[in-house]
Amino acid sequence: MLDAARIEEVVGDFVDLKKRGTSLIGNCPFHHEKTPSFHVSVSKGIYKCFGCGVGGDSLKFVMELEKFSYPEGIKYLANKYSIEVEEVERSPAQLALKIREKFICVERMGQ
């Protein structure tokens, strides 16, 4: 799903981007600036602000900008690109088993 989330489209929903060389640039949405220091690399699928230092991929962008959790960010991108996300709820017994398996694994590593 993250492959479908094109960085220029996701960031472009929030930032006015202009082409400069191989990158797209605009004013950073994470801090106030007059001169654009926010760069988007379409080929790498990442963004980077050379003013405040933030950077990442499409998912990290929406998570930081909208203050989303990881699942909320995934749902946002899935909705944007009309991708169905199947949510699986675990029972308390399944969660307990998962915790027990992790504990046993850590305990074995300590031997």
mmCIF file with all atom_site columns, C-alpha atoms in Angstrom:
data_model
loop_
_atom_site.group_PDB
_atom_site.id
_atom_site.type_symbol
_atom_site.label_atom_id
_atom_site.label_alt_id
_atom_site.label_comp_id
_atom_site.label_asym_id
_atom_site.label_entity_id
_atom_site.label_seq_id
_atom_site.pdbx_PDB_ins_code
_atom_site.Cartn_x
_atom_site.Cartn_y
_atom_site.Cartn_z
_atom_site.occupancy
_atom_site.B_iso_or_equiv
_atom_site.pdbx_formal_charge
_atom_site.auth_seq_id
_atom_site.auth_comp_id
_atom_site.auth_asym_id
_atom_site.auth_atom_id
_atom_site.pdbx_PDB_model_num
ATOM 1   C CA . MET A 1 1   ? 0.000  0.000   0.000   1.00 0.00 ? 1   MET A CA 1
ATOM 2   C CA . LEU A 1 2   ? 2.822  2.409   0.789   1.00 0.00 ? 2   LEU A CA 1
ATOM 3   C CA . ASP A 1 3   ? 4.082  1.970   -2.776  1.00 0.00 ? 3   ASP A CA 1
ATOM 4   C CA . ALA A 1 4   ? 0.790  3.401   -4.020  1.00 0.00 ? 4   ALA A CA 1
ATOM 5   C CA . ALA A 1 5   ? 1.085  6.484   -1.783  1.00 0.00 ? 5   ALA A CA 1
ATOM 6   C CA . ARG A 1 6   ? 2.976  8.761   -4.148  1.00 0.00 ? 6   ARG A CA 1
ATOM 7   C CA . ILE A 1 7   ? 4.927  11.302  -2.105  1.00 0.00 ? 7   ILE A CA 1
ATOM 8   C CA . GLU A 1 8   ? 4.230  14.188  -4.486  1.00 0.00 ? 8   GLU A CA 1
ATOM 9   C CA . GLU A 1 9   ? 0.474  13.544  -4.321  1.00 0.00 ? 9   GLU A CA 1
ATOM 10  C CA . VAL A 1 10  ? 0.319  13.139  -0.553  1.00 0.00 ? 10  VAL A CA 1
ATOM 11  C CA . VAL A 1 11  ? 2.484  16.183  0.205   1.00 0.00 ? 11  VAL A CA 1
ATOM 12  C CA . GLY A 1 12  ? 0.874  18.128  -2.654  1.00 0.00 ? 12  GLY A CA 1
ATOM 13  C CA . ASP A 1 13  ? -2.479 17.923  -0.843  1.00 0.00 ? 13  ASP A CA 1
ATOM 14  C CA . PHE A 1 14  ? -0.986 20.142  1.881   1.00 0.00 ? 14  PHE A CA 1
ATOM 15  C CA . VAL A 1 15  ? 1.939  22.025  0.309   1.00 0.00 ? 15  VAL A CA 1
ATOM 16  C CA . ASP A 1 16  ? 2.157  24.079  -2.879  1.00 0.00 ? 16  ASP A CA 1
ATOM 17  C CA . LEU A 1 17  ? 5.059  22.340  -4.643  1.00 0.00 ? 17  LEU A CA 1
ATOM 18  C CA . LYS A 1 18  ? 7.119  23.713  -7.517  1.00 0.00 ? 18  LYS A CA 1
ATOM 19  C CA . LYS A 1 19  ? 9.590  21.800  -9.689  1.00 0.00 ? 19  LYS A CA 1
ATOM 20  C CA . ARG A 1 20  ? 13.246 22.643  -9.164  1.00 0.00 ? 20  ARG A CA 1
ATOM 21  C CA . GLY A 1 21  ? 15.767 20.337  -10.826 1.00 0.00 ? 21  GLY A CA 1
ATOM 22  C CA . THR A 1 22  ? 14.980 16.749  -9.900  1.00 0.00 ? 22  THR A CA 1
ATOM 23  C CA . SER A 1 23  ? 13.083 17.770  -6.749  1.00 0.00 ? 23  SER A CA 1
ATOM 24  C CA . LEU A 1 24  ? 9.879  19.536  -5.863  1.00 0.00 ? 24  LEU A CA 1
ATOM 25  C CA . ILE A 1 25  ? 10.134 22.376  -3.351  1.00 0.00 ? 25  ILE A CA 1
ATOM 26  C CA . GLY A 1 26  ? 7.769  24.358  -1.183  1.00 0.00 ? 26  GLY A CA 1
ATOM 27  C CA . ASN A 1 27  ? 7.374  26.048  2.164   1.00 0.00 ? 27  ASN A CA 1
ATOM 28  C CA . CYS A 1 28  ? 7.640  23.613  5.039   1.00 0.00 ? 28  CYS A CA 1
ATOM 29  C CA . PRO A 1 29  ? 4.299  22.872  6.717   1.00 0.00 ? 29  PRO A CA 1
ATOM 30  C CA . PHE A 1 30  ? 6.079  22.061  10.000  1.00 0.00 ? 30  PHE A CA 1
ATOM 31  C CA . HIS A 1 31  ? 7.546  25.519  10.632  1.00 0.00 ? 31  HIS A CA 1
ATOM 32  C CA . HIS A 1 32  ? 7.019  29.080  9.414   1.00 0.00 ? 32  HIS A CA 1
ATOM 33  C CA . GLU A 1 33  ? 9.362  30.139  6.621   1.00 0.00 ? 33  GLU A CA 1
ATOM 34  C CA . LYS A 1 34  ? 9.499  32.678  3.806   1.00 0.00 ? 34  LYS A CA 1
ATOM 35  C CA . THR A 1 35  ? 12.059 30.922  1.610   1.00 0.00 ? 35  THR A CA 1
ATOM 36  C CA . PRO A 1 36  ? 11.229 27.328  0.616   1.00 0.00 ? 36  PRO A CA 1
ATOM 37  C CA . SER A 1 37  ? 13.500 24.747  2.225   1.00 0.00 ? 37  SER A CA 1
ATOM 38  C CA . PHE A 1 38  ? 11.119 21.781  1.974   1.00 0.00 ? 38  PHE A CA 1
ATOM 39  C CA . HIS A 1 39  ? 12.181 19.296  -0.728  1.00 0.00 ? 39  HIS A CA 1
ATOM 40  C CA . VAL A 1 40  ? 10.322 16.287  -2.110  1.00 0.00 ? 40  VAL A CA 1
ATOM 41  C CA . SER A 1 41  ? 12.207 13.608  -4.030  1.00 0.00 ? 41  SER A CA 1
ATOM 42  C CA . VAL A 1 42  ? 9.763  11.780  -6.282  1.00 0.00 ? 42  VAL A CA 1
ATOM 43  C CA . SER A 1 43  ? 12.339 9.177   -7.320  1.00 0.00 ? 43  SER A CA 1
ATOM 44  C CA . LYS A 1 44  ? 13.199 8.317   -3.706  1.00 0.00 ? 44  LYS A CA 1
ATOM 45  C CA . GLY A 1 45  ? 9.651  8.753   -2.360  1.00 0.00 ? 45  GLY A CA 1
ATOM 46  C CA . ILE A 1 46  ? 10.770 10.980  0.518   1.00 0.00 ? 46  ILE A CA 1
ATOM 47  C CA . TYR A 1 47  ? 10.582 14.544  1.808   1.00 0.00 ? 47  TYR A CA 1
ATOM 48  C CA . LYS A 1 48  ? 13.181 16.573  3.709   1.00 0.00 ? 48  LYS A CA 1
ATOM 49  C CA . CYS A 1 49  ? 13.130 20.060  5.184   1.00 0.00 ? 49  CYS A CA 1
ATOM 50  C CA . PHE A 1 50  ? 16.565 21.616  5.293   1.00 0.00 ? 50  PHE A CA 1
ATOM 51  C CA . GLY A 1 51  ? 15.254 24.291  7.654   1.00 0.00 ? 51  GLY A CA 1
ATOM 52  C CA . CYS A 1 52  ? 13.874 22.253  10.569  1.00 0.00 ? 52  CYS A CA 1
ATOM 53  C CA . GLY A 1 53  ? 15.277 18.817  9.674   1.00 0.00 ? 53  GLY A CA 1
ATOM 54  C CA . VAL A 1 54  ? 12.056 16.797  9.380   1.00 0.00 ? 54  VAL A CA 1
ATOM 55  C CA . GLY A 1 55  ? 11.948 14.088  6.762   1.00 0.00 ? 55  GLY A CA 1
ATOM 56  C CA . GLY A 1 56  ? 10.451 10.750  5.851   1.00 0.00 ? 56  GLY A CA 1
ATOM 57  C CA . ASP A 1 57  ? 8.001  9.032   3.549   1.00 0.00 ? 57  ASP A CA 1
ATOM 58  C CA . SER A 1 58  ? 4.316  9.568   2.751   1.00 0.00 ? 58  SER A CA 1
ATOM 59  C CA . LEU A 1 59  ? 3.103  7.770   5.856   1.00 0.00 ? 59  LEU A CA 1
ATOM 60  C CA . LYS A 1 60  ? 5.390  9.697   8.186   1.00 0.00 ? 60  LYS A CA 1
ATOM 61  C CA . PHE A 1 61  ? 4.322  12.966  6.545   1.00 0.00 ? 61  PHE A CA 1
ATOM 62  C CA . VAL A 1 62  ? 0.609  12.484  7.254   1.00 0.00 ? 62  VAL A CA 1
ATOM 63  C CA . MET A 1 63  ? 1.323  11.096  10.707  1.00 0.00 ? 63  MET A CA 1
ATOM 64  C CA . GLU A 1 64  ? 3.387  14.132  11.703  1.00 0.00 ? 64  GLU A CA 1
ATOM 65  C CA . LEU A 1 65  ? 1.264  16.768  9.998   1.00 0.00 ? 65  LEU A CA 1
ATOM 66  C CA . GLU A 1 66  ? -2.122 15.446  11.117  1.00 0.00 ? 66  GLU A CA 1
ATOM 67  C CA . LYS A 1 67  ? -0.869 14.032  14.454  1.00 0.00 ? 67  LYS A CA 1
ATOM 68  C CA . PHE A 1 68  ? -2.072 10.564  13.411  1.00 0.00 ? 68  PHE A CA 1
ATOM 69  C CA . SER A 1 69  ? -1.069 7.292   15.028  1.00 0.00 ? 69  SER A CA 1
ATOM 70  C CA . TYR A 1 70  ? 0.388  4.617   12.730  1.00 0.00 ? 70  TYR A CA 1
ATOM 71  C CA . PRO A 1 71  ? -3.001 2.893   12.188  1.00 0.00 ? 71  PRO A CA 1
ATOM 72  C CA . GLU A 1 72  ? -4.698 6.257   11.557  1.00 0.00 ? 72  GLU A CA 1
ATOM 73  C CA . GLY A 1 73  ? -2.026 7.158   8.991   1.00 0.00 ? 73  GLY A CA 1
ATOM 74  C CA . ILE A 1 74  ? -2.472 3.832   7.209   1.00 0.00 ? 74  ILE A CA 1
ATOM 75  C CA . LYS A 1 75  ? -6.256 4.331   7.143   1.00 0.00 ? 75  LYS A CA 1
ATOM 76  C CA . TYR A 1 76  ? -5.851 7.873   5.781   1.00 0.00 ? 76  TYR A CA 1
ATOM 77  C CA . LEU A 1 77  ? -3.614 6.723   2.909   1.00 0.00 ? 77  LEU A CA 1
ATOM 78  C CA . ALA A 1 78  ? -5.783 3.668   2.217   1.00 0.00 ? 78  ALA A CA 1
ATOM 79  C CA . ASN A 1 79  ? -8.832 5.925   1.964   1.00 0.00 ? 79  ASN A CA 1
ATOM 80  C CA . LYS A 1 80  ? -7.000 8.402   -0.292  1.00 0.00 ? 80  LYS A CA 1
ATOM 81  C CA . TYR A 1 81  ? -6.023 5.647   -2.724  1.00 0.00 ? 81  TYR A CA 1
ATOM 82  C CA . SER A 1 82  ? -9.217 3.558   -2.357  1.00 0.00 ? 82  SER A CA 1
ATOM 83  C CA . ILE A 1 83  ? -7.346 0.604   -0.903  1.00 0.00 ? 83  ILE A CA 1
ATOM 84  C CA . GLU A 1 84  ? -9.256 -1.692  1.412   1.00 0.00 ? 84  GLU A CA 1
ATOM 85  C CA . VAL A 1 85  ? -7.548 -2.370  4.722   1.00 0.00 ? 85  VAL A CA 1
ATOM 86  C CA . GLU A 1 86  ? -8.670 -5.385  6.665   1.00 0.00 ? 86  GLU A CA 1
ATOM 87  C CA . GLU A 1 87  ? -8.585 -4.854  10.401  1.00 0.00 ? 87  GLU A CA 1
ATOM 88  C CA . VAL A 1 88  ? -8.139 -7.868  12.616  1.00 0.00 ? 88  VAL A CA 1
ATOM 89  C CA . GLU A 1 89  ? -9.125 -7.648  16.249  1.00 0.00 ? 89  GLU A CA 1
ATOM 90  C CA . ARG A 1 90  ? -7.375 -10.010 18.595  1.00 0.00 ? 90  ARG A CA 1
ATOM 91  C CA . SER A 1 91  ? -9.106 -11.608 21.522  1.00 0.00 ? 91  SER A CA 1
ATOM 92  C CA . PRO A 1 92  ? -7.623 -11.200 25.005  1.00 0.00 ? 92  PRO A CA 1
ATOM 93  C CA . ALA A 1 93  ? -6.496 -14.853 24.799  1.00 0.00 ? 93  ALA A CA 1
ATOM 94  C CA . GLN A 1 94  ? -4.640 -14.202 21.518  1.00 0.00 ? 94  GLN A CA 1
ATOM 95  C CA . LEU A 1 95  ? -2.950 -11.132 22.994  1.00 0.00 ? 95  LEU A CA 1
ATOM 96  C CA . ALA A 1 96  ? -1.911 -13.074 26.092  1.00 0.00 ? 96  ALA A CA 1
ATOM 97  C CA . LEU A 1 97  ? -0.470 -15.852 23.924  1.00 0.00 ? 97  LEU A CA 1
ATOM 98  C CA . LYS A 1 98  ? 1.511  -13.308 21.883  1.00 0.00 ? 98  LYS A CA 1
ATOM 99  C CA . ILE A 1 99  ? 2.949  -11.763 25.070  1.00 0.00 ? 99  ILE A CA 1
ATOM 100 C CA . ARG A 1 100 ? 3.814  -15.209 26.433  1.00 0.00 ? 100 ARG A CA 1
ATOM 101 C CA . GLU A 1 101 ? 5.591  -16.157 23.169  1.00 0.00 ? 101 GLU A CA 1
ATOM 102 C CA . LYS A 1 102 ? 7.668  -12.975 23.311  1.00 0.00 ? 102 LYS A CA 1
ATOM 103 C CA . PHE A 1 103 ? 8.537  -13.623 26.960  1.00 0.00 ? 103 PHE A CA 1
ATOM 104 C CA . ILE A 1 104 ? 9.661  -17.188 26.224  1.00 0.00 ? 104 ILE A CA 1
ATOM 105 C CA . CYS A 1 105 ? 11.755 -15.975 23.283  1.00 0.00 ? 105 CYS A CA 1
ATOM 106 C CA . VAL A 1 106 ? 13.469 -13.303 25.412  1.00 0.00 ? 106 VAL A CA 1
ATOM 107 C CA . GLU A 1 107 ? 14.000 -15.810 28.213  1.00 0.00 ? 107 GLU A CA 1
ATOM 108 C CA . ARG A 1 108 ? 15.695 -18.262 25.797  1.00 0.00 ? 108 ARG A CA 1
ATOM 109 C CA . MET A 1 109 ? 17.955 -15.528 24.445  1.00 0.00 ? 109 MET A CA 1
ATOM 110 C CA . GLY A 1 110 ? 19.201 -14.873 27.960  1.00 0.00 ? 110 GLY A CA 1
ATOM 111 C CA . GLN A 1 111 ? 20.428 -18.466 28.429  1.00 0.00 ? 111 GLN A CA 1
#
